[in-house]
């Protein structure tokens, strides 16, 4: 099911028997149950499942935003907390979460200045990143002057600016309209093909998962368990034409089938 | 916006004109209700201005000086409260208790302790300013969007960095609310201290002029006091719009 030892690149992420529950008034609510999988460096993995199945919680635990309760998670052979301290992981959330009092440029530079990068390097990297997402002309614009799609591109540039080894995306395009979403999915693939960061991408859109990922992990309804771990058999680079191809449709249908087994 | 202001001014003008006509027509004596023109004469006649403007300046100095001291102390306390929970837990009951003390009632004490000069009036104005600034600043420094907190936490941000990057700018709209409330209260505080025994200021003018039934002068002093509060308020509103250029998040 996983690449195992034979893989040339070491496992970037490993999850062993991870379980998670939230305390509620009526006892503990189990959110994730015994999750185990590995992600190779440079792999693009989509996590898909019904709402409330714990995929977001898994992402937040991986990024060190939630404490690990049971099991073991390693990020580049570090605990999530260590990986966070070493700035190995980076988030993109459903909303862009830009600071409204900073320009696009200042928002992208924020993690760099927090990490103490020297000014010259910071400026250069910020410029490169804005160019990468096609917003160099909007460097001085404030978030409220940008469209939702542009804001999310700034968030993406910011997330990649400090060159994390793992990118955690939590339904980053779900708040956008269809056209912007398709465009940004394509952009994400283009950017990712340049730097090949390891990606965990949480989504509940089947088509999005198939279009973007190398591999799809299907989760059951709460408590989330791994139902399937499938490789996406589509060549790269992938373009929007692919969305109309038969093989794309077949893989979408396959994932739908897994998900229907859930309900 | 401008239309609203124009309409409000027009209404005010109509009110003045009808009072000017109505007061003599009803035979109301000037010491009960002076005509607008007699009040304006107090404000605009150069010979009579001497008895008004220095007092307005004195109240402005006491009020604004007290406002600066009070808002600095209020914001400083807010910073300490937010960063040192132990201090907040110890002192917040005191703050609540002190807030319920009618500040007007302690004015005679302040006069006894600090004399009838500028210092007492400034302290009074500062006391009126401290609480609204403190309460609003604490609220502003506390509030933060959970998603932004998550983001910054993922960057392994230090508390100090978090303060400059997030907390301080986030608190500004709240801080300005406190400052605007505090600004009108500061002028009020200065005037209250002047009522209780001072030899200067608009509060002093109001006390003296009512004593001599010089009601036009009382009204002129009230007008100047309102203008003082209003200009401080407008100054802060302008400053707020200039500093907080971003739209507030929903």
PDB file of C-alpha atoms in Angstrom, chain A residues 60 64-65 84-85 87 89-91 93 97 99-102 110-111 113-114 142 144 158-159 162, chain B residues 145 147-157 161-162 164-167 169-170 245-247 249:
ATOM      1  CA  UNK A  60      -3.882  20.403  12.348  1.00  0.00           C
ATOM      2  CA  UNK A  64       1.461  20.942  15.527  1.00  0.00           C
ATOM      3  CA  UNK A  65      -1.633  23.087  16.064  1.00  0.00           C
ATOM      4  CA  UNK A  84       6.744  23.617  13.630  1.00  0.00           C
ATOM      5  CA  UNK A  85       9.619  25.132  15.579  1.00  0.00           C
ATOM      6  CA  UNK A  87       9.426  25.900  10.226  1.00  0.00           C
ATOM      7  CA  UNK A  89       5.455  22.850   7.721  1.00  0.00           C
ATOM      8  CA  UNK A  90       3.206  25.466   6.232  1.00  0.00           C
ATOM      9  CA  UNK A  91      -0.557  25.881   6.143  1.00  0.00           C
ATOM     10  CA  UNK A  93      -6.504  27.469   5.130  1.00  0.00           C
ATOM     11  CA  UNK A  97      -6.178  34.744   6.486  1.00  0.00           C
ATOM     12  CA  UNK A  99      -3.411  40.518   7.714  1.00  0.00           C
ATOM     13  CA  UNK A 100      -5.518  43.450   6.459  1.00  0.00           C
ATOM     14  CA  UNK A 101      -2.988  46.111   7.538  1.00  0.00           C
ATOM     15  CA  UNK A 102      -0.193  44.597   5.425  1.00  0.00           C
ATOM     16  CA  UNK A 110       5.684  37.935   7.137  1.00  0.00           C
ATOM     17  CA  UNK A 111       6.913  34.374   7.814  1.00  0.00           C
ATOM     18  CA  UNK A 113      10.670  38.341   8.866  1.00  0.00           C
ATOM     19  CA  UNK A 114       9.345  36.246  11.757  1.00  0.00           C
ATOM     20  CA  UNK A 142      -3.858  45.652   0.384  1.00  0.00           C
ATOM     21  CA  UNK A 144      -9.255  44.373   0.612  1.00  0.00           C
ATOM     22  CA  UNK A 158       3.212  33.233   1.702  1.00  0.00           C
ATOM     23  CA  UNK A 159       2.939  29.527   2.541  1.00  0.00           C
ATOM     24  CA  UNK A 162      10.039  30.055   3.568  1.00  0.00           C
TER      25      UNK A 162
ATOM     26  CA  UNK B 145      -9.554  35.720  14.773  1.00  0.00           C
ATOM     27  CA  UNK B 147      -7.670  31.375  12.003  1.00  0.00           C
ATOM     28  CA  UNK B 148      -5.066  34.146  12.261  1.00  0.00           C
ATOM     29  CA  UNK B 149      -3.917  32.740  15.585  1.00  0.00           C
ATOM     30  CA  UNK B 150      -3.501  29.322  13.943  1.00  0.00           C
ATOM     31  CA  UNK B 151      -1.551  30.802  11.074  1.00  0.00           C
ATOM     32  CA  UNK B 152       0.861  32.692  13.307  1.00  0.00           C
ATOM     33  CA  UNK B 153       1.257  29.697  15.588  1.00  0.00           C
ATOM     34  CA  UNK B 154       2.281  27.617  12.593  1.00  0.00           C
ATOM     35  CA  UNK B 155       5.116  30.113  12.048  1.00  0.00           C
ATOM     36  CA  UNK B 156       6.371  29.471  15.592  1.00  0.00           C
ATOM     37  CA  UNK B 157       5.802  33.124  16.443  1.00  0.00           C
ATOM     38  CA  UNK B 161       6.216  39.256  17.610  1.00  0.00           C
ATOM     39  CA  UNK B 162       2.573  38.340  18.000  1.00  0.00           C
ATOM     40  CA  UNK B 164       3.414  43.775  17.077  1.00  0.00           C
ATOM     41  CA  UNK B 165       2.130  41.769  14.139  1.00  0.00           C
ATOM     42  CA  UNK B 166      -1.371  40.982  15.371  1.00  0.00           C
ATOM     43  CA  UNK B 167      -2.479  42.174  18.772  1.00  0.00           C
ATOM     44  CA  UNK B 169      -3.093  46.551  15.088  1.00  0.00           C
ATOM     45  CA  UNK B 170      -6.076  44.375  15.977  1.00  0.00           C
ATOM     46  CA  UNK B 245      -7.220  52.378   6.643  1.00  0.00           C
ATOM     47  CA  UNK B 246      -8.267  48.741   6.317  1.00  0.00           C
ATOM     48  CA  UNK B 247     -11.890  47.607   6.501  1.00  0.00           C
ATOM     49  CA  UNK B 249     -13.149  42.127   9.362  1.00  0.00           C
TER      50      UNK B 249
END
